[in-house]
C-alpha cells in the first residue's frame, strides 16, 4: 500500500523530473518539493487558518477558564459557544502531521531513486513504471552535486546549518503573533518548539542523505513565501523582518493571571506596525 | 513544564531518528565454494563464515573471529586462490585470509569508496574493482599495489574478468573496458546501452556480459566488437553460466534463458515467477535458479535440456524475504543463501529440494 501510493509514484516523479532538468538530481528534488508543497496547499491553508483562529481565541478562552474553573459543564458550554473544541486544536496540527508521511516518502524515494547499493537498485527496477521512457539509460543516477553526494550526509556540514537556519526562520515567520493577553506559557512553549524543531531537523540533516536536506531547505523557503502570501498579517511580519525590525513578542498576561515558569514577557514593541 | 515539553520533543526526535536513521547498508550474501567442494565460504553482513559441507555445515572459522564490526560489512562473493581467500568489504578494504584458518594475511585500504564487486584472482594478481571507479591490481602474496585503472566514470559493481593478458572491467558507466593485465593501460572500451552491474563470463575468444538495458552481449575478446546480442525482458545482472556451447542466464523480469553460445540463438526461455538476479548453477542436467519475488526466497530447479520445472521450494517462509545471492553446488546439494532467513545457509537435495541441513550464523 505504502509503496503503491507513496513510494513508487514519488520515485517515478523524481526520476522523471531528473530527466527533464538535464540529469540534475538536486534540481529535481527542489522542483519536486515545490510541487508537493503546492499539492498540499489546501491542507496547510486550513491548518494555518485554524492556528490563527485559535491564537485569536486564546484571551477569551483564558478568561472563560478562569471564570468557570469550578463549573466544568458551564466551562465546556461557554467554550463551545465561542467555537472552541478540542478537535479544532487537533486540526491545527494537520499540516505538520501531513508533512511527516510526505517527508518519509520523499526520503525513501530519494534513496530509492539514487540506488547507491545493489539492493536498492534491484528495488528500483521493481519501482519504475513500465512506461517510463528510456529508464535504462538513466542508470546510474548522478547523485553528485558540487561537493555533495546526495546519498550521503554533507561532509562539510553546510546543509545542516542551512536546514537549522531556514527551519528556525520559517517557524519564526509563520507562527502567528501572540495576542494581547495570550497565555505566556503557551507563547513560550511555541517559541521553544520552534527552536527544538530547528535543532531536530538540523540534527537529522547530520545523519541523513543530503538530498533530504535539500528537501528541508526548499520546503522551508516555500513556507516562508507561502504563508505570508496567504495572510496579510504574516505578510506584514515578513516585511517587518526583512526591514530588520523586531517581531512582536508576547503581550503581558492580564491582571490576575499567573504566568508559569518565567515572568511575563515584555510588551510588544512599536516595531511591529499594525 | 517548559523543560518537560522540551524533553518530550527531544525524545520524539530520538524516536524519529531511531526509526528513520541511517540503517546499516544491506545487501545479499556472497558465497564461494572450495575446489573440492568441502568448504563453503559465506558472508553475512559483519562476518565471513567457513563451513564444512561434509559435516552438515559445521563452522570451521569466522572472520573477524570476534565481534569487530569495523571490518565489514561483507556482501561480495569471496574469491579463492589456492590457500588464500580474498574478500572485499563495504569498509573500502580488501582482505586476504588463510583459507584454512581464517587468519588475516594482509589488508589493502586505499579505495575511496566501498567494494561492491567481488575480487578476481589470476596468477599472482588480485583485481579488486571498487565503487570509486577504480580497478586496483594487487600482489596476491603481499597485497602491494601493482597498478590502478581509473578511466571509468562510474562505479565498478561487477567483478573484473582476467583472461590471458587482459582484464575485462564492467562499469556502471555503460562501458566494458579491456585493460592490459601487466600495466593497467586501457586497450579498448566498448559502450553498451546500459549499466554493467554484473561480472562478464569468458567463452572461446568471446566475452559474455549482461546489461541493465535488458540485453546480453557477446563481444570479441580481441577488440570488443559485437558478435551477437540477446534481447531479454528485463535487466540482465547475473553472470551468465557458460557450459560448453550453451549459455544460461536470467533477467529481473523472471525469465531464464538457454542460448547458443556461438550464435545467440535461444534454445528455450522459461518464466520462473520472480526476478532472477543471481547466476544459475548447473549440476548434471539440473539448473538451480535463485528466484526473488520480493517477499520470499525461492529456489527453482529447471531441466537444463528444455527449461521445464523439476521442483521449486520456498525457503524459510516465515523470515526469508529475498533470494538474490548466487547458489553453489556442493556434492549432492544446492547451497542456498536467502536474505534475512533464520539460518545462514540451506543445503537442498538436488533431487527434490528437500532440506539436508542448515546452519545458523
Coordinates of C-alpha atoms in Angstrom, one line a residue:
Chain A
X1 CA 0.0 0.0 0.0
X2 CA 2.7 2.5 1.1
X3 CA 4.8 1.5 -2.0
X4 CA 1.9 1.8 -4.4
X5 CA 0.5 5.1 -3.0
X6 CA 3.6 7.0 -1.9
X7 CA 7.0 5.5 -2.7
X8 CA 6.6 4.4 -6.3
X9 CA 4.8 7.5 -7.5
X10 CA 7.4 9.7 -5.7
X11 CA 10.3 7.7 -7.1
X12 CA 8.9 7.9 -10.7
X13 CA 8.1 11.6 -10.4
X14 CA 11.6 12.3 -9.1
X15 CA 13.3 10.4 -11.8
X16 CA 11.0 11.9 -14.5
X17 CA 11.9 15.4 -13.2
X18 CA 15.5 14.4 -13.2
X19 CA 15.3 13.6 -16.9
X20 CA 13.5 16.9 -17.6
X21 CA 16.2 19.1 -15.9
X22 CA 19.2 17.5 -17.6
X23 CA 20.0 14.8 -15.1
X24 CA 20.4 17.2 -12.2
X25 CA 19.1 15.4 -9.1
X26 CA 19.4 18.4 -6.8
X27 CA 17.2 20.5 -9.1
X28 CA 14.8 17.6 -9.4
X29 CA 14.4 17.4 -5.6
X30 CA 13.9 21.1 -5.4
X31 CA 11.2 21.2 -8.1
X32 CA 9.6 18.1 -6.7
X33 CA 9.5 19.7 -3.2
X34 CA 7.8 22.8 -4.6
X35 CA 5.2 20.7 -6.4
X36 CA 4.5 18.6 -3.4
X37 CA 4.0 21.8 -1.3
X38 CA 1.6 23.1 -3.9
X39 CA -0.4 19.9 -3.8
X40 CA -0.7 20.2 0.0
X41 CA -1.7 23.9 -0.1
X42 CA -5.4 23.2 0.9
X43 CA -4.3 21.3 4.0
X44 CA -1.7 23.8 5.1
X45 CA -4.1 26.7 4.5
X46 CA -6.8 25.1 6.5
X47 CA -4.3 24.4 9.3
X48 CA -2.9 27.9 9.2
X49 CA -6.4 29.4 9.4
X50 CA -7.2 27.2 12.4
X51 CA -4.0 28.2 14.1
X52 CA -4.7 31.8 13.6
X53 CA -8.2 31.4 14.9
X54 CA -7.0 29.6 18.0
X55 CA -4.4 32.3 18.6
X56 CA -7.1 35.0 18.4
X57 CA -9.4 33.0 20.8
X58 CA -6.7 32.5 23.4
X59 CA -7.5 35.5 25.6
X60 CA -11.2 34.7 25.5
X61 CA -10.5 31.0 26.4
X62 CA -8.3 32.0 29.3
X63 CA -11.0 34.4 30.5
X64 CA -13.7 31.6 30.4
X65 CA -11.4 29.1 32.0
X66 CA -10.7 31.5 34.8
X67 CA -14.3 32.4 35.3
X68 CA -15.7 28.9 35.2
X69 CA -12.8 26.9 36.7
X70 CA -15.1 25.3 39.3
X71 CA -18.0 24.6 36.9
X72 CA -16.8 22.2 34.2
X73 CA -20.1 21.8 32.5
X74 CA -20.6 25.5 32.2
X75 CA -17.0 25.9 31.1
X76 CA -17.5 23.5 28.2
X77 CA -20.7 25.1 27.2
X78 CA -19.1 28.6 27.2
X79 CA -16.1 27.3 25.2
X80 CA -18.4 25.7 22.7
X81 CA -20.3 28.9 22.4
X82 CA -17.2 30.8 21.2
X83 CA -16.5 28.0 18.7
X84 CA -13.8 26.2 20.6
X85 CA -13.4 22.4 20.6
X86 CA -10.5 20.1 21.3
X87 CA -10.9 18.7 17.7
X88 CA -10.2 22.1 16.3
X89 CA -6.9 22.1 18.2
X90 CA -6.0 18.7 16.5
X91 CA -6.9 20.2 13.2
X92 CA -4.2 22.8 13.7
X93 CA -1.6 20.1 13.8
X94 CA -2.8 18.6 10.5
X95 CA -0.3 20.3 8.2
X96 CA 2.6 19.1 10.4
X97 CA 1.2 15.6 10.6
X98 CA 0.7 15.6 6.8
X99 CA 4.3 16.6 6.3
X100 CA 5.7 13.5 8.1
X101 CA 4.5 10.8 5.7
X102 CA 5.4 13.0 2.8
X103 CA 8.8 13.7 4.3
X104 CA 9.4 10.0 4.9
X105 CA 8.1 9.1 1.4
X106 CA 10.4 11.7 -0.1
X107 CA 13.4 10.5 1.9
X108 CA 12.7 6.9 0.8
X109 CA 12.2 7.9 -2.8
X110 CA 15.5 9.9 -2.8
X111 CA 17.5 7.0 -1.5
X112 CA 15.4 4.7 -3.8
X113 CA 16.0 6.7 -6.9
X114 CA 19.7 7.2 -6.3
X115 CA 20.1 3.4 -5.8
X116 CA 23.6 3.5 -4.4
X117 CA 23.5 -0.1 -3.2
X118 CA 22.8 -3.2 -5.3
X119 CA 19.8 -4.0 -3.2
X120 CA 18.3 -0.5 -3.7
X121 CA 19.0 -0.8 -7.5
X122 CA 17.1 -4.1 -7.6
X123 CA 14.2 -2.5 -5.7
X124 CA 14.3 0.5 -8.1
X125 CA 13.8 -1.9 -11.0
X126 CA 10.6 -3.0 -9.4
X127 CA 9.5 0.5 -8.5
X128 CA 9.7 2.0 -12.0
X129 CA 6.6 2.1 -14.1
X130 CA 6.9 0.1 -17.3
X131 CA 6.0 3.1 -19.5
X132 CA 8.8 5.2 -18.0
X133 CA 10.7 6.5 -21.1
X134 CA 14.4 5.3 -21.5
X135 CA 14.7 4.4 -17.9
X136 CA 17.7 2.0 -18.6
X137 CA 19.8 4.9 -19.9
X138 CA 19.3 6.8 -16.6
X139 CA 21.2 4.2 -14.5
X140 CA 23.3 5.1 -12.6
X141 CA 21.6 8.2 -11.4
X142 CA 24.1 11.1 -10.9
X143 CA 24.0 11.7 -7.2
X144 CA 26.8 14.2 -7.2
X145 CA 26.3 18.0 -7.0
X146 CA 29.1 20.4 -6.2
X147 CA 30.9 18.8 -3.2
X148 CA 27.8 16.7 -2.3
X149 CA 27.0 13.1 -2.7
X150 CA 23.2 13.4 -2.3
X151 CA 23.0 9.8 -1.0
X152 CA 25.3 10.7 2.0
X153 CA 25.3 13.4 4.7
X154 CA 27.1 16.7 3.8
X155 CA 30.8 16.2 4.9
X156 CA 31.2 19.9 5.5
X157 CA 28.0 20.5 7.5
X158 CA 26.9 23.3 5.2
X159 CA 23.4 21.9 4.6
X160 CA 22.7 21.0 8.3
X161 CA 23.4 24.6 9.2
X162 CA 21.2 25.9 6.4
X163 CA 18.4 23.4 7.5
X164 CA 18.7 24.7 11.1
X165 CA 18.6 28.4 9.9
X166 CA 15.8 28.1 7.5
X167 CA 13.7 26.0 9.9
X168 CA 14.1 28.5 12.7
X169 CA 13.4 31.4 10.4
X170 CA 10.3 29.8 8.8
X171 CA 9.0 28.9 12.3
X172 CA 9.5 32.4 13.4
X173 CA 7.8 33.9 10.4
X174 CA 4.8 31.5 10.1
X175 CA 3.9 31.4 13.8
X176 CA 1.0 33.9 14.3
X177 CA 1.9 36.8 16.5
X178 CA 0.8 36.4 20.1
X179 CA -2.4 38.1 21.0
X180 CA -2.5 40.6 23.8
X181 CA -3.3 38.7 27.0
X182 CA -2.3 35.4 25.5
X183 CA -1.0 32.8 27.8
X184 CA 2.7 33.5 28.4
X185 CA 3.4 29.9 29.0
X186 CA 1.8 28.8 25.7
X187 CA 3.7 31.5 23.8
X188 CA 7.0 30.4 25.4
X189 CA 6.2 26.8 24.5
X190 CA 5.6 27.8 20.9
X191 CA 8.9 29.6 20.8
X192 CA 10.6 26.6 22.5
X193 CA 9.1 24.3 19.9
X194 CA 10.4 26.5 17.1
X195 CA 13.9 26.1 18.4
X196 CA 13.5 22.4 19.2
X197 CA 12.2 21.7 15.7
X198 CA 15.1 23.6 14.2
X199 CA 17.6 21.6 16.3
X200 CA 15.8 18.4 15.5
X201 CA 15.8 18.9 11.7
X202 CA 19.4 20.2 11.8
X203 CA 20.5 17.1 13.7
X204 CA 18.6 14.9 11.3
X205 CA 20.4 16.5 8.4
X206 CA 23.7 15.5 10.0
X207 CA 22.6 11.9 9.8
X208 CA 20.6 11.6 6.6
X209 CA 21.3 11.8 2.9
X210 CA 22.0 15.4 1.9
X211 CA 19.2 15.0 -0.7
X212 CA 16.8 15.2 2.2
X213 CA 18.5 18.4 3.5
X214 CA 17.8 19.9 0.1
X215 CA 14.1 19.0 0.6
X216 CA 14.1 20.6 4.1
X217 CA 15.7 23.8 2.9
X218 CA 13.5 24.2 -0.2
X219 CA 10.4 23.3 1.9
X220 CA 11.3 26.0 4.5
X221 CA 11.8 28.6 1.8
X222 CA 8.4 27.7 0.3
X223 CA 6.8 28.1 3.7
X224 CA 8.4 31.5 4.2
X225 CA 6.8 32.6 0.9
X226 CA 3.6 30.7 1.0
X227 CA 2.3 31.7 4.4
X228 CA 2.8 35.5 4.0
X229 CA 1.2 35.3 0.6
X230 CA -1.9 33.9 2.0
X231 CA -2.2 36.0 5.2
X232 CA -1.9 39.8 5.4
X233 CA -0.8 39.8 9.0
X234 CA 2.1 37.5 8.3
X235 CA 2.9 39.4 5.1
X236 CA 3.5 42.4 7.4
X237 CA 5.6 40.2 9.7
X238 CA 7.7 39.1 6.7
X239 CA 8.2 42.7 5.5
X240 CA 9.0 43.8 9.1
X241 CA 11.6 41.1 9.4
X242 CA 13.1 42.0 6.0
X243 CA 13.3 45.6 7.2
X244 CA 15.3 44.4 10.2
X245 CA 12.6 45.2 12.7
X246 CA 11.9 43.1 15.7
X247 CA 8.9 40.8 15.5
X248 CA 6.3 41.2 18.2
X249 CA 6.8 39.4 21.5
X250 CA 4.2 38.0 23.9
X251 CA 2.0 40.6 25.4
X252 CA 1.7 40.6 29.2
X253 CA -0.8 38.4 30.8
X254 CA -3.9 40.1 32.1
X255 CA -4.1 41.1 35.7
X256 CA -4.6 38.1 38.0
X257 CA -3.2 35.6 35.5
X258 CA -0.2 33.8 36.9
X259 CA 2.4 33.2 34.3
X260 CA 4.1 29.8 35.0
X261 CA 7.8 29.3 34.5
X262 CA 9.3 32.6 33.6
X263 CA 7.9 36.1 34.5
X264 CA 5.6 37.7 31.8
X265 CA 7.4 38.8 28.7
X266 CA 7.8 42.4 27.8
X267 CA 5.0 44.3 25.9
X268 CA 5.1 44.3 22.2
X269 CA 7.3 47.0 20.8
X270 CA 6.4 49.6 18.3
X271 CA 8.5 47.8 15.7
X272 CA 5.6 45.6 14.8
X273 CA 3.4 48.1 12.9
X274 CA -0.3 47.3 12.6
Chain B
X1 CA 6.6 22.5 32.2
X2 CA 8.8 24.0 29.5
X3 CA 11.6 21.6 30.3
X4 CA 9.1 18.7 30.2
X5 CA 7.9 19.7 26.7
X6 CA 11.4 20.1 25.5
X7 CA 12.3 16.7 26.8
X8 CA 9.3 15.2 25.1
X9 CA 10.3 16.8 21.9
X10 CA 13.8 15.5 22.2
X11 CA 12.5 12.0 22.9
X12 CA 10.3 12.2 19.8
X13 CA 13.3 13.4 17.8
X14 CA 15.3 10.5 19.1
X15 CA 12.5 8.1 18.2
X16 CA 12.2 9.5 14.7
X17 CA 16.0 9.2 14.3
X18 CA 15.9 5.6 15.5
X19 CA 13.0 4.8 13.2
X20 CA 14.4 6.5 10.1
X21 CA 18.1 6.8 10.8
X22 CA 20.9 5.7 8.5
X23 CA 20.4 2.0 8.6
X24 CA 23.4 -0.2 8.1
X25 CA 24.0 -1.0 4.4
X26 CA 22.2 -4.1 3.5
X27 CA 22.7 -6.5 0.6
X28 CA 22.6 -10.1 -0.2
X29 CA 25.3 -12.6 0.9
X30 CA 28.4 -13.6 -1.0
X31 CA 29.1 -17.3 -1.5
X32 CA 32.1 -19.3 -2.7
X33 CA 33.0 -23.0 -2.7
X34 CA 36.4 -24.6 -2.4
X35 CA 37.7 -26.7 -5.4
X36 CA 37.0 -29.9 -3.6
X37 CA 33.5 -28.7 -2.5
X38 CA 34.4 -29.5 1.1
X39 CA 34.2 -25.9 2.3
X40 CA 31.7 -23.2 1.6
X41 CA 32.5 -19.6 2.4
X42 CA 29.5 -17.4 3.1
X43 CA 29.4 -13.7 4.0
X44 CA 26.6 -12.3 6.1
X45 CA 26.9 -8.6 6.9
X46 CA 29.6 -8.3 9.5
X47 CA 31.2 -11.7 9.1
X48 CA 32.5 -14.3 6.8
X49 CA 32.0 -17.9 7.7
X50 CA 33.8 -21.0 6.5
X51 CA 31.6 -24.1 6.8
X52 CA 32.3 -27.8 6.3
X53 CA 29.9 -29.1 3.7
X54 CA 30.7 -32.7 4.7
X55 CA 29.7 -32.2 8.3
X56 CA 26.3 -30.6 7.9
X57 CA 27.8 -27.1 7.6
X58 CA 29.8 -27.2 10.8
X59 CA 31.5 -23.8 11.3
X60 CA 35.3 -24.1 10.7
X61 CA 36.1 -20.5 11.4
X62 CA 34.7 -17.0 11.1
X63 CA 36.3 -13.7 10.1
X64 CA 36.7 -11.5 12.0
X65 CA 37.0 -14.0 14.8
X66 CA 35.4 -11.6 17.3
X67 CA 32.5 -9.1 17.0
X68 CA 34.6 -6.4 15.4
X69 CA 32.0 -4.5 13.3
X70 CA 34.6 -2.2 11.8
X71 CA 36.0 -4.7 9.4
X72 CA 32.8 -5.5 7.5
X73 CA 30.2 -5.5 6.2
X74 CA 30.9 -8.1 3.6
X75 CA 28.5 -8.7 0.8
X76 CA 30.5 -9.8 -2.2
X77 CA 31.4 -13.4 -3.1
X78 CA 34.8 -14.3 -1.7
X79 CA 37.5 -15.3 -4.2
X80 CA 39.6 -18.4 -3.6
X81 CA 43.2 -18.7 -4.9
X82 CA 45.0 -21.7 -3.6
X83 CA 45.0 -21.4 0.2
X84 CA 44.2 -17.7 0.1
X85 CA 40.8 -16.3 0.3
X86 CA 40.2 -12.8 -0.9
X87 CA 37.3 -10.8 0.4
X88 CA 36.2 -7.3 -0.3
X89 CA 34.3 -5.1 2.1
X90 CA 32.0 -2.1 2.2
X91 CA 34.5 -0.5 4.6
X92 CA 36.7 0.2 1.5
X93 CA 39.2 -2.6 2.2
X94 CA 40.3 -5.8 0.6
X95 CA 41.3 -8.7 3.0
X96 CA 43.5 -11.7 2.2
X97 CA 42.8 -14.6 4.6
X98 CA 44.3 -18.1 5.1
X99 CA 41.6 -20.2 3.6
X100 CA 42.2 -23.0 6.2
X101 CA 42.3 -20.9 9.4
X102 CA 40.8 -17.6 8.6
X103 CA 43.9 -15.8 9.8
X104 CA 44.4 -12.4 8.1
X105 CA 47.4 -12.2 5.7
X106 CA 47.1 -8.7 4.6
X107 CA 44.6 -5.8 4.0
X108 CA 44.5 -3.2 1.3
X109 CA 42.7 0.0 2.2
X110 CA 43.4 2.7 -0.5
X111 CA 40.0 2.7 -2.1
X112 CA 37.9 5.8 -1.6
X113 CA 34.6 4.0 -1.8
X114 CA 33.1 0.6 -1.0
X115 CA 33.8 -2.6 -2.7
X116 CA 30.6 -3.9 -4.1
X117 CA 32.2 -6.3 -6.6
X118 CA 34.0 -9.5 -5.6
X119 CA 37.7 -9.6 -6.2
X120 CA 39.1 -11.7 -9.1
X121 CA 42.4 -13.6 -8.9
X122 CA 44.6 -14.6 -11.9
X123 CA 48.1 -15.8 -11.4
X124 CA 49.8 -13.8 -8.7
X125 CA 47.5 -10.8 -9.1
X126 CA 44.3 -9.8 -7.3
X127 CA 41.9 -7.5 -9.2
X128 CA 39.7 -5.5 -6.9
X129 CA 37.1 -3.4 -8.6
X130 CA 35.8 -0.5 -6.4
X131 CA 32.8 1.7 -6.4
X132 CA 35.3 4.6 -6.5
X133 CA 35.5 3.9 -10.3
X134 CA 38.9 2.3 -10.0
X135 CA 40.3 -1.2 -10.6
X136 CA 43.2 -2.0 -8.2
X137 CA 45.7 -4.7 -9.2
X138 CA 47.3 -6.1 -6.0
X139 CA 50.1 -8.6 -5.4
X140 CA 48.5 -11.8 -4.2
X141 CA 51.2 -12.6 -1.7
X142 CA 51.7 -9.2 -0.1
X143 CA 48.7 -7.1 -1.1
X144 CA 51.0 -4.4 -2.5
X145 CA 49.5 -2.2 -5.2
X146 CA 50.8 -3.0 -8.7
X147 CA 48.7 -0.6 -10.7
X148 CA 45.4 1.1 -11.0
X149 CA 42.9 1.7 -13.8
X150 CA 40.8 4.7 -13.2
X151 CA 39.3 5.6 -16.6
X152 CA 35.7 4.6 -15.7
X153 CA 33.3 7.4 -14.9
X154 CA 31.0 5.5 -12.7
X155 CA 31.4 2.8 -10.0
X156 CA 32.6 -0.7 -10.7
X157 CA 30.0 -3.1 -9.3
X158 CA 30.8 -6.2 -11.2
X159 CA 33.9 -8.3 -10.7
X160 CA 36.7 -7.8 -13.3
X161 CA 37.4 -10.8 -15.5
X162 CA 41.1 -11.6 -16.1
X163 CA 41.8 -13.7 -19.1
X164 CA 45.1 -14.3 -20.9
X165 CA 46.9 -11.0 -21.0
X166 CA 43.8 -8.8 -20.5
X167 CA 41.5 -7.8 -17.7
X168 CA 37.9 -7.0 -18.7
X169 CA 36.3 -4.4 -16.5
X170 CA 32.5 -3.9 -16.5
X171 CA 31.4 -0.5 -15.3
X172 CA 28.2 1.2 -14.3
X173 CA 29.1 3.9 -16.8
X174 CA 27.8 1.6 -19.6
X175 CA 31.3 0.6 -20.8
X176 CA 33.2 -2.6 -20.8
X177 CA 36.9 -1.8 -20.7
X178 CA 39.7 -4.1 -21.7
X179 CA 42.9 -3.4 -19.8
X180 CA 46.5 -4.7 -20.2
X181 CA 46.9 -7.2 -17.3
X182 CA 50.6 -6.2 -16.9
X183 CA 50.3 -2.4 -16.9
X184 CA 46.7 -1.4 -16.4
X185 CA 46.7 0.5 -19.6
X186 CA 43.4 0.7 -21.5
X187 CA 43.4 -1.5 -24.7
X188 CA 39.8 -0.8 -25.8
X189 CA 36.4 0.2 -24.5
X190 CA 33.0 -0.6 -25.9
X191 CA 29.9 1.4 -24.9
X192 CA 26.8 -0.7 -24.3
X193 CA 23.5 0.9 -23.9
X194 CA 23.1 0.2 -20.2
X195 CA 25.0 -0.1 -16.9
X196 CA 27.0 -3.2 -16.3
X197 CA 26.3 -4.3 -12.8
X198 CA 27.4 -8.0 -13.0
X199 CA 30.6 -9.7 -14.0
X200 CA 31.3 -10.9 -17.5
X201 CA 31.8 -14.6 -18.4
X202 CA 34.5 -16.0 -20.6
X203 CA 33.9 -18.1 -23.7
X204 CA 36.0 -19.2 -26.6
X205 CA 37.5 -15.9 -27.6
X206 CA 34.3 -14.2 -26.6
X207 CA 33.2 -12.2 -23.5
X208 CA 29.6 -12.5 -22.4
X209 CA 28.2 -9.7 -20.4
X210 CA 24.7 -8.8 -19.2
X211 CA 23.5 -5.2 -19.2
X212 CA 20.8 -3.2 -17.4
X213 CA 19.3 -2.4 -20.8
X214 CA 17.7 -5.9 -20.9
X215 CA 20.4 -7.3 -23.2
X216 CA 23.1 -10.0 -23.1
X217 CA 26.1 -9.1 -25.3
X218 CA 28.7 -11.4 -26.8
X219 CA 31.8 -9.4 -27.6
X220 CA 35.1 -10.4 -29.3
X221 CA 37.8 -10.6 -26.7
X222 CA 40.3 -9.0 -29.1
X223 CA 38.7 -5.7 -29.9
X224 CA 35.2 -5.7 -28.2
X225 CA 33.3 -5.9 -31.5
X226 CA 29.8 -7.2 -31.1
X227 CA 29.2 -10.8 -32.1
X228 CA 25.6 -11.1 -31.2
X229 CA 23.0 -10.0 -28.7
X230 CA 20.0 -11.5 -27.0
X231 CA 17.2 -9.1 -26.1
X232 CA 15.8 -10.1 -22.7
X233 CA 12.6 -8.9 -21.0
X234 CA 14.4 -7.3 -18.0
X235 CA 17.7 -6.3 -16.7
X236 CA 20.5 -8.9 -17.1
X237 CA 22.5 -8.7 -13.9
X238 CA 23.9 -12.1 -13.0
X239 CA 27.0 -13.6 -14.6
X240 CA 26.0 -15.9 -17.5
X241 CA 26.8 -19.5 -16.9
X242 CA 28.8 -21.0 -19.8
X243 CA 28.6 -24.7 -20.3
X244 CA 30.2 -25.9 -23.5
X245 CA 28.4 -24.2 -26.3
X246 CA 25.4 -23.2 -24.1
X247 CA 24.8 -20.1 -22.0
X248 CA 22.3 -19.9 -19.2
X249 CA 21.3 -16.6 -17.7
X250 CA 18.3 -14.9 -16.0
X251 CA 16.7 -11.5 -16.1
X252 CA 14.9 -9.4 -13.5
X253 CA 11.6 -9.9 -15.3
X254 CA 11.7 -13.5 -14.2
X255 CA 13.0 -15.4 -17.2
X256 CA 15.7 -17.9 -17.5
X257 CA 17.3 -18.3 -21.0
X258 CA 19.3 -21.1 -22.6
X259 CA 21.2 -19.7 -25.5
X260 CA 23.6 -21.0 -28.2
X261 CA 27.0 -19.5 -27.2
X262 CA 28.1 -19.3 -30.8
X263 CA 25.1 -17.7 -32.5
X264 CA 23.0 -16.3 -29.7
X265 CA 20.0 -18.3 -30.8
X266 CA 17.6 -19.0 -27.9
X267 CA 17.1 -22.7 -27.1
X268 CA 14.5 -22.1 -24.6
X269 CA 13.1 -19.4 -22.3
X270 CA 11.4 -20.3 -19.0
X271 CA 9.4 -18.0 -16.7
X272 CA 10.1 -18.7 -13.1
X273 CA 7.8 -16.3 -11.3
X274 CA 10.2 -13.8 -9.8
X275 CA 13.3 -11.8 -10.6
X276 CA 16.5 -13.7 -11.4
X277 CA 19.3 -11.6 -10.2
X278 CA 21.9 -14.3 -9.4
X279 CA 23.7 -16.6 -11.7
X280 CA 22.2 -20.1 -12.1
X281 CA 24.3 -23.2 -11.1
X282 CA 24.3 -26.5 -13.0
X283 CA 24.5 -30.0 -11.6
X284 CA 24.2 -32.7 -14.1
X285 CA 21.2 -31.6 -16.2
X286 CA 19.5 -29.7 -13.4
X287 CA 19.8 -25.9 -13.4
X288 CA 19.4 -24.3 -9.9
X289 CA 18.0 -20.8 -10.1
X290 CA 17.6 -18.3 -7.3
X291 CA 14.2 -16.5 -7.6
X292 CA 13.4 -13.3 -5.9
X293 CA 9.7 -12.4 -5.6
X294 CA 10.4 -9.6 -3.1
X295 CA 8.6 -11.4 -0.3
X296 CA 10.0 -14.9 -0.4
X297 CA 13.2 -16.7 -1.0
X298 CA 12.5 -19.3 -3.7
X299 CA 14.7 -21.8 -5.4
X300 CA 13.6 -23.3 -8.7
X301 CA 15.2 -26.4 -10.3
X302 CA 14.9 -26.5 -14.1
X303 CA 15.6 -29.2 -16.6
X304 CA 18.6 -27.8 -18.4
X305 CA 17.6 -29.5 -21.6
X306 CA 14.2 -27.8 -22.1
X307 CA 13.6 -25.4 -19.2
X308 CA 10.8 -27.3 -17.6
X309 CA 10.4 -27.1 -13.9
X310 CA 11.6 -30.1 -11.9
X311 CA 10.8 -28.7 -8.4
X312 CA 10.7 -25.5 -6.5
X313 CA 11.0 -24.6 -2.9
X314 CA 10.2 -21.6 -0.7
X315 CA 12.9 -21.4 2.0
X316 CA 12.1 -20.3 5.5
X317 CA 8.8 -18.8 4.5
X318 CA 8.5 -17.0 7.8
X319 CA 11.7 -15.0 7.7
X320 CA 13.4 -15.1 4.4
X321 CA 12.2 -12.4 2.1
X322 CA 14.7 -12.1 -0.8
X323 CA 16.7 -14.5 -2.9
X324 CA 19.4 -12.6 -4.7
X325 CA 22.7 -14.5 -3.9
X326 CA 24.3 -17.0 -6.3
X327 CA 23.6 -20.6 -5.4
X328 CA 26.6 -23.0 -5.4
X329 CA 26.7 -26.8 -5.8
X330 CA 28.5 -29.0 -3.2
X331 CA 28.5 -32.7 -3.5
X332 CA 24.8 -33.6 -4.0
X333 CA 23.4 -30.5 -2.6
X334 CA 22.5 -27.0 -3.7
X335 CA 23.7 -24.4 -1.2
X336 CA 21.3 -21.5 -0.9
X337 CA 21.7 -18.3 1.0
X338 CA 18.4 -16.3 1.3
X339 CA 18.3 -12.8 2.8
X340 CA 17.0 -12.3 6.3
X341 CA 16.4 -16.0 6.8
X342 CA 16.7 -17.6 10.3
X343 CA 19.6 -19.7 9.1
X344 CA 22.7 -18.6 7.3
X345 CA 22.7 -21.2 4.6
X346 CA 20.5 -24.1 3.5
X347 CA 21.6 -27.3 1.8
X348 CA 18.9 -28.7 -0.5
X349 CA 18.8 -32.1 -2.2
X350 CA 19.3 -31.7 -5.9
X351 CA 16.8 -34.5 -6.4
X352 CA 13.7 -32.8 -5.0
X353 CA 14.7 -29.8 -2.9
X354 CA 14.5 -31.5 0.5
X355 CA 16.4 -29.7 3.2
X356 CA 19.5 -31.7 4.0
X357 CA 21.0 -29.3 6.6
X358 CA 21.0 -25.7 7.5
X359 CA 23.3 -23.6 9.7
X360 CA 22.6 -20.7 12.0
X361 CA 25.2 -18.0 11.9

